């Protein structure tokens, strides 16, 4: 037990895993030699191939970031009108709809998975609905079977925001192979990073070509522009870094798993703290460690959050506020707290604890001690 209030080094909710700098040097030398900096260069091609193989998917298109991937995915499928989505996510999920002139329709989440509640989708469908945009929150699988059933029944497309779901396998196959398209983010805060980066998982070569055109201004070949495309291309430095990350990702996820186990063991019997279960039938990536601060805990969620700051520990309230509470969304009928009671309640009690490969056992103990109240 620590009696003193010595300020120790800060512990953030996440830190990127960086391989030793020497390991990146040879990649940079190659780029300097070839002078091929972007536009589907050799590292881009190799990374696309290696990443698809690692993830267990057939086709994917790399992007400069996850948000551009989301915006482009909606363009690729010509989604218009209304799209049903979750309020319990990072704001980019819904922003991608507004950037396409699409109206988001918020549906409440399932209290167990924290993902779009499949039982509530149907009631939100209107003649304008063209697609569903669910999120695998914290990398835990949505009810993909039920989502697809509803989509099929109403002739809707399904795009998964899989920004948290890098490498997740569900029922023995990649979670990313569900729906019409899935989107990944490789932002610095994510489990797998290329500084900034993202990808769209595509079901076939034809769709991938369409998406590759769209991310490159709509150029189909040197002289043909087939759509008002955007510049969403990943550059060679990002792609090279991705190749290096791939070499270390299994080790990184294994360490995350140890930390998850440590938290689970030490936090499971603290009154007023509940721990959402690990997903079943899933090879999980341990990308987040949410806890729920219940009414019977000795502090409120905000008090615990503030207490952490006093100990130089920075957990995050993912996701608070809900997307539906931001000014550009709160006027929508579907954005009312009354329509979203589960998400609303969850956003007021969730706290995501630090979890990342270089977090030491000692730092994990520091986090646990703050919650236990053995430090004041
Ligand atoms: C990080 C994130 C995004 C955005 O990805 P960027 O690569 O940062 O643009 C989108 N959706 C969710 C759920 C995210 O967590």
mmCIF file of C-alpha atoms and ligand atoms in Angstrom:
data_model
loop_
_atom_site.group_PDB
_atom_site.id
_atom_site.type_symbol
_atom_site.label_atom_id
_atom_site.label_comp_id
_atom_site.label_asym_id
_atom_site.label_seq_id
_atom_site.Cartn_x
_atom_site.Cartn_y
_atom_site.Cartn_z
ATOM 1 C CA UNK A 1 0.000 0.000 0.000
ATOM 2 C CA UNK A 2 1.287 3.435 -0.869
ATOM 3 C CA UNK A 3 0.815 6.017 1.834
ATOM 4 C CA UNK A 4 2.575 8.908 0.154
ATOM 5 C CA UNK A 5 1.275 10.897 -2.754
ATOM 6 C CA UNK A 6 4.463 10.806 -4.761
ATOM 7 C CA UNK A 7 3.585 11.668 -8.333
ATOM 8 C CA UNK A 8 4.633 8.745 -10.453
ATOM 9 C CA UNK A 9 5.024 8.685 -14.210
ATOM 10 C CA UNK A 10 1.756 9.186 -16.078
ATOM 11 C CA UNK A 11 -0.256 6.163 -17.169
ATOM 12 C CA UNK A 12 -2.444 6.812 -20.193
ATOM 13 C CA UNK A 13 -5.370 4.733 -21.412
ATOM 14 C CA UNK A 14 -3.296 3.583 -24.361
ATOM 15 C CA UNK A 15 0.189 3.965 -25.794
ATOM 16 C CA UNK A 16 1.299 2.784 -29.204
ATOM 17 C CA UNK A 17 3.565 -0.201 -29.488
ATOM 18 C CA UNK A 18 6.748 0.914 -31.236
ATOM 19 C CA UNK A 19 9.336 -1.606 -32.401
ATOM 20 C CA UNK A 20 12.988 -0.634 -31.806
ATOM 21 C CA UNK A 21 13.883 2.252 -34.112
ATOM 22 C CA UNK A 22 16.701 0.257 -35.788
ATOM 23 C CA UNK A 23 14.064 -2.127 -37.106
ATOM 24 C CA UNK A 24 12.387 0.671 -39.040
ATOM 25 C CA UNK A 25 15.592 2.044 -40.539
ATOM 26 C CA UNK A 26 15.893 -0.482 -43.430
ATOM 27 C CA UNK A 27 12.336 0.288 -44.558
ATOM 28 C CA UNK A 28 13.094 4.001 -44.700
ATOM 29 C CA UNK A 29 16.304 3.372 -46.634
ATOM 30 C CA UNK A 30 14.308 1.470 -49.246
ATOM 31 C CA UNK A 31 11.841 4.331 -49.608
ATOM 32 C CA UNK A 32 14.708 6.824 -49.961
ATOM 33 C CA UNK A 33 16.238 4.593 -52.611
ATOM 34 C CA UNK A 34 13.084 4.003 -54.655
ATOM 35 C CA UNK A 35 11.721 7.549 -54.143
ATOM 36 C CA UNK A 36 8.255 5.998 -54.391
ATOM 37 C CA UNK A 37 6.474 7.836 -51.587
ATOM 38 C CA UNK A 38 2.795 7.098 -52.204
ATOM 39 C CA UNK A 39 0.260 5.875 -54.821
ATOM 40 C CA UNK A 40 0.272 2.081 -54.349
ATOM 41 C CA UNK A 41 4.031 1.759 -53.942
ATOM 42 C CA UNK A 42 5.873 -1.489 -53.164
ATOM 43 C CA UNK A 43 5.313 -1.330 -49.374
ATOM 44 C CA UNK A 44 1.636 -0.487 -49.921
ATOM 45 C CA UNK A 45 1.252 -3.542 -52.146
ATOM 46 C CA UNK A 46 3.114 -5.809 -49.759
ATOM 47 C CA UNK A 47 1.286 -4.514 -46.686
ATOM 48 C CA UNK A 48 -2.101 -5.023 -48.337
ATOM 49 C CA UNK A 49 -1.183 -8.612 -49.130
ATOM 50 C CA UNK A 50 0.357 -9.425 -45.742
ATOM 51 C CA UNK A 51 -2.427 -7.742 -43.804
ATOM 52 C CA UNK A 52 -5.181 -9.600 -45.679
ATOM 53 C CA UNK A 53 -3.347 -12.830 -44.956
ATOM 54 C CA UNK A 54 -2.902 -11.981 -41.268
ATOM 55 C CA UNK A 55 -6.554 -11.007 -40.861
ATOM 56 C CA UNK A 56 -7.826 -13.993 -42.812
ATOM 57 C CA UNK A 57 -9.725 -11.949 -45.409
ATOM 58 C CA UNK A 58 -9.539 -12.076 -49.205
ATOM 59 C CA UNK A 59 -9.415 -8.398 -50.170
ATOM 60 C CA UNK A 60 -8.785 -5.095 -48.492
ATOM 61 C CA UNK A 61 -8.024 -1.530 -49.505
ATOM 62 C CA UNK A 62 -5.676 0.570 -47.350
ATOM 63 C CA UNK A 63 -6.588 4.138 -46.407
ATOM 64 C CA UNK A 64 -4.908 7.220 -44.955
ATOM 65 C CA UNK A 65 -7.200 6.903 -41.919
ATOM 66 C CA UNK A 66 -10.322 5.149 -40.715
ATOM 67 C CA UNK A 67 -12.669 8.092 -41.181
ATOM 68 C CA UNK A 68 -11.853 8.410 -44.889
ATOM 69 C CA UNK A 69 -12.403 4.656 -45.138
ATOM 70 C CA UNK A 70 -15.877 5.048 -43.580
ATOM 71 C CA UNK A 71 -16.810 7.969 -45.817
ATOM 72 C CA UNK A 72 -15.600 6.080 -48.888
ATOM 73 C CA UNK A 73 -17.358 2.835 -47.938
ATOM 74 C CA UNK A 74 -20.682 4.675 -47.870
ATOM 75 C CA UNK A 75 -19.884 6.207 -51.276
ATOM 76 C CA UNK A 76 -18.857 2.851 -52.737
ATOM 77 C CA UNK A 77 -22.217 1.294 -51.901
ATOM 78 C CA UNK A 78 -24.085 4.457 -52.921
ATOM 79 C CA UNK A 79 -25.756 4.699 -49.536
ATOM 80 C CA UNK A 80 -28.307 7.545 -49.313
ATOM 81 C CA UNK A 81 -31.310 8.580 -47.215
ATOM 82 C CA UNK A 82 -31.222 7.196 -43.669
ATOM 83 C CA UNK A 83 -28.780 4.843 -41.988
ATOM 84 C CA UNK A 84 -29.365 3.119 -38.665
ATOM 85 C CA UNK A 85 -26.417 3.362 -36.300
ATOM 86 C CA UNK A 86 -25.366 3.403 -32.651
ATOM 87 C CA UNK A 87 -24.915 6.431 -30.387
ATOM 88 C CA UNK A 88 -22.325 4.507 -28.318
ATOM 89 C CA UNK A 89 -19.238 4.980 -30.466
ATOM 90 C CA UNK A 90 -16.562 7.433 -31.453
ATOM 91 C CA UNK A 91 -18.049 10.440 -33.203
ATOM 92 C CA UNK A 92 -16.472 9.556 -36.589
ATOM 93 C CA UNK A 93 -19.058 6.790 -37.031
ATOM 94 C CA UNK A 94 -21.943 9.245 -37.398
ATOM 95 C CA UNK A 95 -19.834 12.040 -38.903
ATOM 96 C CA UNK A 96 -19.172 9.781 -41.907
ATOM 97 C CA UNK A 97 -22.925 9.817 -42.535
ATOM 98 C CA UNK A 98 -23.229 13.606 -42.346
ATOM 99 C CA UNK A 99 -20.280 13.984 -44.761
ATOM 100 C CA UNK A 100 -22.340 11.942 -47.208
ATOM 101 C CA UNK A 101 -25.545 13.903 -46.649
ATOM 102 C CA UNK A 102 -27.098 10.878 -44.938
ATOM 103 C CA UNK A 103 -29.403 11.141 -41.919
ATOM 104 C CA UNK A 104 -28.239 9.063 -38.952
ATOM 105 C CA UNK A 105 -30.985 7.222 -37.095
ATOM 106 C CA UNK A 106 -29.863 6.194 -33.621
ATOM 107 C CA UNK A 107 -30.985 2.906 -32.130
ATOM 108 C CA UNK A 108 -30.264 1.824 -28.558
ATOM 109 C CA UNK A 109 -27.621 -0.730 -27.639
ATOM 110 C CA UNK A 110 -27.742 -4.188 -26.126
ATOM 111 C CA UNK A 111 -26.969 -4.081 -22.373
ATOM 112 C CA UNK A 112 -24.631 -7.085 -22.603
ATOM 113 C CA UNK A 113 -22.605 -6.424 -25.773
ATOM 114 C CA UNK A 114 -22.921 -2.591 -25.823
ATOM 115 C CA UNK A 115 -23.500 -2.957 -29.584
ATOM 116 C CA UNK A 116 -26.576 -2.001 -31.632
ATOM 117 C CA UNK A 117 -29.519 -4.001 -30.218
ATOM 118 C CA UNK A 118 -30.745 -6.261 -33.029
ATOM 119 C CA UNK A 119 -34.212 -6.358 -31.447
ATOM 120 C CA UNK A 120 -34.622 -2.610 -31.872
ATOM 121 C CA UNK A 121 -33.430 -2.166 -35.457
ATOM 122 C CA UNK A 122 -36.649 -3.130 -37.198
ATOM 123 C CA UNK A 123 -38.757 -0.448 -35.499
ATOM 124 C CA UNK A 124 -36.390 2.248 -36.773
ATOM 125 C CA UNK A 125 -36.550 1.237 -40.451
ATOM 126 C CA UNK A 126 -38.410 3.640 -42.758
ATOM 127 C CA UNK A 127 -38.806 3.767 -46.561
ATOM 128 C CA UNK A 128 -35.692 6.005 -46.600
ATOM 129 C CA UNK A 129 -33.478 3.487 -44.775
ATOM 130 C CA UNK A 130 -30.769 2.063 -47.039
ATOM 131 C CA UNK A 131 -28.176 0.614 -44.664
ATOM 132 C CA UNK A 132 -27.101 -0.358 -41.160
ATOM 133 C CA UNK A 133 -23.869 0.961 -39.663
ATOM 134 C CA UNK A 134 -23.176 -1.028 -36.485
ATOM 135 C CA UNK A 135 -19.928 -0.830 -34.497
ATOM 136 C CA UNK A 136 -18.071 -3.734 -32.875
ATOM 137 C CA UNK A 137 -17.539 -1.652 -29.744
ATOM 138 C CA UNK A 138 -14.300 -2.465 -27.855
ATOM 139 C CA UNK A 139 -13.717 -5.119 -30.535
ATOM 140 C CA UNK A 140 -16.536 -7.319 -29.201
ATOM 141 C CA UNK A 141 -18.667 -8.809 -31.981
ATOM 142 C CA UNK A 142 -22.098 -7.450 -32.826
ATOM 143 C CA UNK A 143 -24.841 -10.028 -33.188
ATOM 144 C CA UNK A 144 -23.824 -10.405 -36.833
ATOM 145 C CA UNK A 145 -26.364 -13.125 -37.617
ATOM 146 C CA UNK A 146 -29.362 -11.113 -36.408
ATOM 147 C CA UNK A 147 -28.090 -7.930 -38.048
ATOM 148 C CA UNK A 148 -27.730 -9.726 -41.382
ATOM 149 C CA UNK A 149 -31.166 -11.340 -41.072
ATOM 150 C CA UNK A 150 -32.810 -7.956 -40.600
ATOM 151 C CA UNK A 151 -30.774 -6.423 -43.413
ATOM 152 C CA UNK A 152 -31.752 -9.237 -45.785
ATOM 153 C CA UNK A 153 -35.411 -8.983 -44.868
ATOM 154 C CA UNK A 154 -35.508 -5.260 -45.729
ATOM 155 C CA UNK A 155 -32.920 -5.224 -48.516
ATOM 156 C CA UNK A 156 -30.429 -3.108 -46.574
ATOM 157 C CA UNK A 157 -26.634 -2.949 -46.853
ATOM 158 C CA UNK A 158 -24.492 -3.531 -43.771
ATOM 159 C CA UNK A 159 -21.274 -1.618 -43.151
ATOM 160 C CA UNK A 160 -19.438 -2.450 -39.924
ATOM 161 C CA UNK A 161 -17.343 0.154 -38.196
ATOM 162 C CA UNK A 162 -14.729 -2.367 -37.044
ATOM 163 C CA UNK A 163 -12.231 0.290 -35.915
ATOM 164 C CA UNK A 164 -11.758 -1.608 -32.615
ATOM 165 C CA UNK A 165 -11.864 -5.103 -34.054
ATOM 166 C CA UNK A 166 -8.390 -5.602 -35.503
ATOM 167 C CA UNK A 167 -7.607 -9.303 -35.717
ATOM 168 C CA UNK A 168 -10.784 -10.447 -33.954
ATOM 169 C CA UNK A 169 -12.051 -13.883 -34.966
ATOM 170 C CA UNK A 170 -15.626 -14.900 -34.345
ATOM 171 C CA UNK A 171 -16.711 -18.537 -34.601
ATOM 172 C CA UNK A 172 -13.334 -19.385 -36.109
ATOM 173 C CA UNK A 173 -13.339 -16.794 -38.892
ATOM 174 C CA UNK A 174 -12.494 -13.138 -39.222
ATOM 175 C CA UNK A 175 -15.157 -10.904 -37.716
ATOM 176 C CA UNK A 176 -14.295 -8.507 -40.551
ATOM 177 C CA UNK A 177 -15.751 -10.802 -43.187
ATOM 178 C CA UNK A 178 -19.316 -10.069 -42.023
ATOM 179 C CA UNK A 179 -21.572 -7.500 -43.676
ATOM 180 C CA UNK A 180 -21.029 -5.888 -47.078
ATOM 181 C CA UNK A 181 -17.953 -3.936 -45.944
ATOM 182 C CA UNK A 182 -15.978 -3.499 -42.728
ATOM 183 C CA UNK A 183 -13.766 -0.586 -41.786
ATOM 184 C CA UNK A 184 -10.576 -0.656 -39.719
ATOM 185 C CA UNK A 185 -8.670 2.214 -38.116
ATOM 186 C CA UNK A 186 -4.914 2.181 -37.529
ATOM 187 C CA UNK A 187 -4.850 5.433 -35.589
ATOM 188 C CA UNK A 188 -2.062 5.807 -33.011
ATOM 189 C CA UNK A 189 -4.496 4.989 -30.194
ATOM 190 C CA UNK A 190 -5.656 1.709 -31.708
ATOM 191 C CA UNK A 191 -4.372 -1.834 -31.055
ATOM 192 C CA UNK A 192 -2.612 -1.928 -34.410
ATOM 193 C CA UNK A 193 -1.262 1.351 -35.738
ATOM 194 C CA UNK A 194 0.339 2.972 -38.781
ATOM 195 C CA UNK A 195 0.409 6.398 -37.024
ATOM 196 C CA UNK A 196 -2.752 7.268 -38.971
ATOM 197 C CA UNK A 197 -4.326 4.685 -41.220
ATOM 198 C CA UNK A 198 -7.286 2.524 -42.025
ATOM 199 C CA UNK A 199 -8.706 -0.060 -44.378
ATOM 200 C CA UNK A 200 -11.889 -1.304 -45.983
ATOM 201 C CA UNK A 201 -12.365 -5.066 -46.039
ATOM 202 C CA UNK A 202 -13.950 -5.924 -49.400
ATOM 203 C CA UNK A 203 -15.813 -9.114 -50.339
ATOM 204 C CA UNK A 204 -14.390 -9.411 -53.880
ATOM 205 C CA UNK A 205 -11.801 -8.020 -56.300
ATOM 206 C CA UNK A 206 -14.387 -5.963 -58.186
ATOM 207 C CA UNK A 207 -15.485 -4.099 -55.065
ATOM 208 C CA UNK A 208 -11.862 -3.559 -54.099
ATOM 209 C CA UNK A 209 -11.136 -2.031 -57.517
ATOM 210 C CA UNK A 210 -14.131 0.279 -57.152
ATOM 211 C CA UNK A 211 -12.885 1.374 -53.726
ATOM 212 C CA UNK A 212 -9.284 1.752 -54.947
ATOM 213 C CA UNK A 213 -10.611 4.077 -57.671
ATOM 214 C CA UNK A 214 -12.633 6.084 -55.161
ATOM 215 C CA UNK A 215 -9.696 6.619 -52.801
ATOM 216 C CA UNK A 216 -7.597 7.921 -55.703
ATOM 217 C CA UNK A 217 -9.812 10.795 -56.974
ATOM 218 C CA UNK A 218 -11.937 8.318 -58.965
ATOM 219 C CA UNK A 219 -9.137 7.462 -61.409
ATOM 220 C CA UNK A 220 -9.899 4.094 -63.003
ATOM 221 C CA UNK A 221 -6.886 4.303 -65.281
ATOM 222 C CA UNK A 222 -4.616 7.094 -66.443
ATOM 223 C CA UNK A 223 -7.284 8.907 -68.441
ATOM 224 C CA UNK A 224 -10.596 7.727 -66.997
ATOM 225 C CA UNK A 225 -12.236 9.267 -63.933
ATOM 226 C CA UNK A 226 -15.318 7.245 -62.946
ATOM 227 C CA UNK A 227 -16.484 9.041 -59.805
ATOM 228 C CA UNK A 228 -15.913 12.185 -57.743
ATOM 229 C CA UNK A 229 -13.374 10.309 -55.651
ATOM 230 C CA UNK A 230 -11.364 11.538 -52.714
ATOM 231 C CA UNK A 231 -7.687 11.376 -51.763
ATOM 232 C CA UNK A 232 -7.727 8.577 -49.191
ATOM 233 C CA UNK A 233 -4.451 6.909 -50.037
ATOM 234 C CA UNK A 234 -2.061 5.448 -47.473
ATOM 235 C CA UNK A 235 1.553 6.483 -48.061
ATOM 236 C CA UNK A 236 4.684 4.323 -48.136
ATOM 237 C CA UNK A 237 5.953 5.315 -44.679
ATOM 238 C CA UNK A 238 2.629 4.284 -43.139
ATOM 239 C CA UNK A 239 2.576 1.018 -45.098
ATOM 240 C CA UNK A 240 6.177 0.203 -44.148
ATOM 241 C CA UNK A 241 5.384 0.894 -40.506
ATOM 242 C CA UNK A 242 2.364 -1.389 -40.830
ATOM 243 C CA UNK A 243 4.564 -4.212 -42.108
ATOM 244 C CA UNK A 244 6.827 -3.769 -39.088
ATOM 245 C CA UNK A 245 3.833 -3.662 -36.705
ATOM 246 C CA UNK A 246 2.574 -6.923 -38.165
ATOM 247 C CA UNK A 247 5.755 -8.650 -37.001
ATOM 248 C CA UNK A 248 5.034 -7.650 -33.403
ATOM 249 C CA UNK A 249 1.247 -7.698 -33.200
ATOM 250 C CA UNK A 250 0.800 -11.223 -31.809
ATOM 251 C CA UNK A 251 3.191 -10.507 -28.960
ATOM 252 C CA UNK A 252 1.461 -7.182 -28.338
ATOM 253 C CA UNK A 253 -1.985 -8.801 -28.127
ATOM 254 C CA UNK A 254 -0.634 -11.568 -25.876
ATOM 255 C CA UNK A 255 0.570 -8.922 -23.408
ATOM 256 C CA UNK A 256 -2.797 -7.149 -23.553
ATOM 257 C CA UNK A 257 -4.391 -10.458 -22.685
ATOM 258 C CA UNK A 258 -2.218 -10.818 -19.567
ATOM 259 C CA UNK A 259 -3.203 -7.335 -18.414
ATOM 260 C CA UNK A 260 -6.875 -8.103 -19.031
ATOM 261 C CA UNK A 261 -6.520 -11.244 -16.901
ATOM 262 C CA UNK A 262 -4.798 -9.338 -14.100
ATOM 263 C CA UNK A 263 -7.516 -6.673 -13.986
ATOM 264 C CA UNK A 264 -10.234 -9.314 -14.120
ATOM 265 C CA UNK A 265 -8.706 -11.239 -11.218
ATOM 266 C CA UNK A 266 -8.109 -8.249 -8.972
ATOM 267 C CA UNK A 267 -11.222 -6.199 -9.724
ATOM 268 C CA UNK A 268 -13.874 -8.938 -9.831
ATOM 269 C CA UNK A 269 -14.781 -8.791 -6.148
ATOM 270 C CA UNK A 270 -14.863 -5.034 -5.575
ATOM 271 C CA UNK A 271 -18.375 -3.946 -4.560
ATOM 272 C CA UNK A 272 -19.876 -1.536 -7.091
ATOM 273 C CA UNK A 273 -17.439 -2.326 -9.896
ATOM 274 C CA UNK A 274 -18.756 -4.579 -12.652
ATOM 275 C CA UNK A 275 -16.670 -6.064 -15.385
ATOM 276 C CA UNK A 276 -18.288 -6.700 -18.756
ATOM 277 C CA UNK A 277 -17.690 -10.310 -19.795
ATOM 278 C CA UNK A 278 -15.277 -11.368 -22.504
ATOM 279 C CA UNK A 279 -17.057 -12.238 -25.755
ATOM 280 C CA UNK A 280 -17.933 -15.914 -26.281
ATOM 281 C CA UNK A 281 -16.699 -18.009 -29.202
ATOM 282 C CA UNK A 282 -14.299 -15.186 -30.019
ATOM 283 C CA UNK A 283 -10.558 -14.789 -30.415
ATOM 284 C CA UNK A 284 -10.499 -11.349 -28.866
ATOM 285 C CA UNK A 285 -7.878 -8.582 -29.211
ATOM 286 C CA UNK A 286 -8.124 -7.104 -25.668
ATOM 287 C CA UNK A 287 -8.196 -3.630 -27.162
ATOM 288 C CA UNK A 288 -10.079 -1.994 -24.270
ATOM 289 C CA UNK A 289 -10.792 -2.733 -20.629
ATOM 290 C CA UNK A 290 -14.093 -1.075 -19.672
ATOM 291 C CA UNK A 291 -15.350 -1.173 -16.092
ATOM 292 C CA UNK A 292 -18.773 -0.050 -14.911
ATOM 293 C CA UNK A 293 -18.900 2.161 -11.832
ATOM 294 C CA UNK A 294 -22.235 1.241 -10.233
ATOM 295 C CA UNK A 295 -24.339 3.165 -7.698
ATOM 296 C CA UNK A 296 -23.020 1.114 -4.776
ATOM 297 C CA UNK A 297 -19.350 1.917 -5.433
ATOM 298 C CA UNK A 298 -17.812 4.240 -2.879
ATOM 299 C CA UNK A 299 -17.306 7.011 -5.447
ATOM 300 C CA UNK A 300 -19.289 8.233 -8.431
ATOM 301 C CA UNK A 301 -17.782 7.594 -11.873
ATOM 302 C CA UNK A 302 -16.739 11.252 -12.096
ATOM 303 C CA UNK A 303 -15.161 11.143 -8.632
ATOM 304 C CA UNK A 304 -13.202 8.020 -9.516
ATOM 305 C CA UNK A 305 -12.127 9.611 -12.803
ATOM 306 C CA UNK A 306 -10.880 12.692 -10.930
ATOM 307 C CA UNK A 307 -9.157 10.548 -8.331
ATOM 308 C CA UNK A 308 -7.260 8.746 -11.085
ATOM 309 C CA UNK A 309 -6.018 12.079 -12.361
ATOM 310 C CA UNK A 310 -4.610 12.894 -8.936
ATOM 311 C CA UNK A 311 -2.550 9.724 -9.240
ATOM 312 C CA UNK A 312 -1.413 10.700 -12.721
ATOM 313 C CA UNK A 313 -3.497 7.951 -14.326
ATOM 314 C CA UNK A 314 -5.683 8.805 -17.310
ATOM 315 C CA UNK A 315 -8.499 6.354 -18.000
ATOM 316 C CA UNK A 316 -11.091 7.492 -20.564
ATOM 317 C CA UNK A 317 -14.870 7.688 -20.474
ATOM 318 C CA UNK A 318 -15.397 5.883 -23.782
ATOM 319 C CA UNK A 319 -18.094 6.763 -24.854
ATOM 320 C CA UNK A 320 -19.268 9.827 -23.002
ATOM 321 C CA UNK A 321 -20.974 11.961 -24.159
ATOM 322 C CA UNK A 322 -22.923 9.796 -26.599
ATOM 323 C CA UNK A 323 -22.669 10.812 -30.254
ATOM 324 C CA UNK A 324 -26.361 11.685 -30.094
ATOM 325 C CA UNK A 325 -25.633 14.362 -27.475
ATOM 326 C CA UNK A 326 -23.367 16.458 -29.703
ATOM 327 C CA UNK A 327 -24.915 19.630 -31.205
ATOM 328 C CA UNK A 328 -25.065 18.380 -34.805
ATOM 329 C CA UNK A 329 -27.065 15.289 -33.734
ATOM 330 C CA UNK A 330 -29.110 16.196 -30.663
ATOM 331 C CA UNK A 331 -31.953 17.710 -32.699
ATOM 332 C CA UNK A 332 -32.738 14.372 -34.340
ATOM 333 C CA UNK A 333 -35.838 12.605 -33.028
ATOM 334 C CA UNK A 334 -33.829 9.401 -32.556
ATOM 335 C CA UNK A 335 -31.211 11.220 -30.455
ATOM 336 C CA UNK A 336 -33.369 11.716 -27.355
ATOM 337 C CA UNK A 337 -32.214 10.109 -24.112
ATOM 338 C CA UNK A 338 -35.645 8.468 -23.909
ATOM 339 C CA UNK A 339 -34.993 6.613 -27.162
ATOM 340 C CA UNK A 340 -31.565 5.489 -25.963
ATOM 341 C CA UNK A 341 -31.878 4.599 -22.269
ATOM 342 C CA UNK A 342 -29.316 1.775 -22.211
ATOM 343 C CA UNK A 343 -26.650 3.774 -24.031
ATOM 344 C CA UNK A 344 -27.394 6.836 -21.918
ATOM 345 C CA UNK A 345 -27.032 4.933 -18.665
ATOM 346 C CA UNK A 346 -23.880 3.109 -19.810
ATOM 347 C CA UNK A 347 -22.153 6.295 -20.932
ATOM 348 C CA UNK A 348 -22.574 7.625 -17.364
ATOM 349 C CA UNK A 349 -20.927 4.661 -15.661
ATOM 350 C CA UNK A 350 -18.284 3.328 -18.011
ATOM 351 C CA UNK A 351 -14.563 3.922 -17.579
ATOM 352 C CA UNK A 352 -11.918 2.389 -19.837
ATOM 353 C CA UNK A 353 -8.769 1.496 -17.914
ATOM 354 C CA UNK A 354 -5.234 1.705 -19.277
ATOM 355 C CA UNK A 355 -4.323 -1.306 -21.397
ATOM 356 C CA UNK A 356 -1.393 -1.489 -23.802
ATOM 357 C CA UNK A 357 1.577 -3.781 -24.385
ATOM 358 C CA UNK A 358 4.190 -1.718 -22.523
ATOM 359 C CA UNK A 359 2.057 -1.231 -19.418
ATOM 360 C CA UNK A 360 4.061 -2.841 -16.592
ATOM 361 C CA UNK A 361 2.649 -5.088 -13.868
ATOM 362 C CA UNK A 362 3.555 -2.372 -11.394
ATOM 363 C CA UNK A 363 1.497 0.167 -13.335
ATOM 364 C CA UNK A 364 -1.433 -2.256 -13.513
ATOM 365 C CA UNK A 365 -1.212 -2.544 -9.710
ATOM 366 C CA UNK A 366 -1.246 1.232 -9.388
ATOM 367 C CA UNK A 367 -4.502 1.343 -11.353
ATOM 368 C CA UNK A 368 -6.043 -1.459 -9.311
ATOM 369 C CA UNK A 369 -5.058 0.167 -6.005
ATOM 370 C CA UNK A 370 -6.818 3.393 -6.906
ATOM 371 C CA UNK A 371 -10.054 1.481 -7.534
ATOM 372 C CA UNK A 372 -9.677 -0.661 -4.437
ATOM 373 C CA UNK A 373 -9.504 2.489 -2.369
ATOM 374 C CA UNK A 374 -6.294 1.326 -0.723
ATOM 375 C CA UNK A 375 -5.017 4.731 -1.814
ATOM 376 C CA UNK A 376 -7.042 7.791 -0.978
HETATM 377 C C1 LIG B 1 -10.867 5.518 -34.165
HETATM 378 C C2 LIG B 1 -12.237 5.330 -34.652
HETATM 379 C C3 LIG B 1 -12.678 5.796 -35.891
HETATM 380 C C4 LIG B 1 -11.872 6.746 -36.724
HETATM 381 O O1 LIG B 1 -10.687 6.252 -37.179
HETATM 382 P P1 LIG B 1 -9.510 7.267 -37.584
HETATM 383 O O2 LIG B 1 -8.483 6.324 -38.136
HETATM 384 O O3 LIG B 1 -9.065 7.927 -36.320
HETATM 385 O O4 LIG B 1 -10.038 8.207 -38.592
HETATM 386 C C5 LIG B 1 -13.948 5.466 -36.320
HETATM 387 N N1 LIG B 1 -14.763 4.735 -35.563
HETATM 388 C C6 LIG B 1 -14.412 4.284 -34.340
HETATM 389 C C7 LIG B 1 -15.372 3.456 -33.564
HETATM 390 C C8 LIG B 1 -13.145 4.588 -33.828
HETATM 391 O O5 LIG B 1 -12.822 4.180 -32.596
#
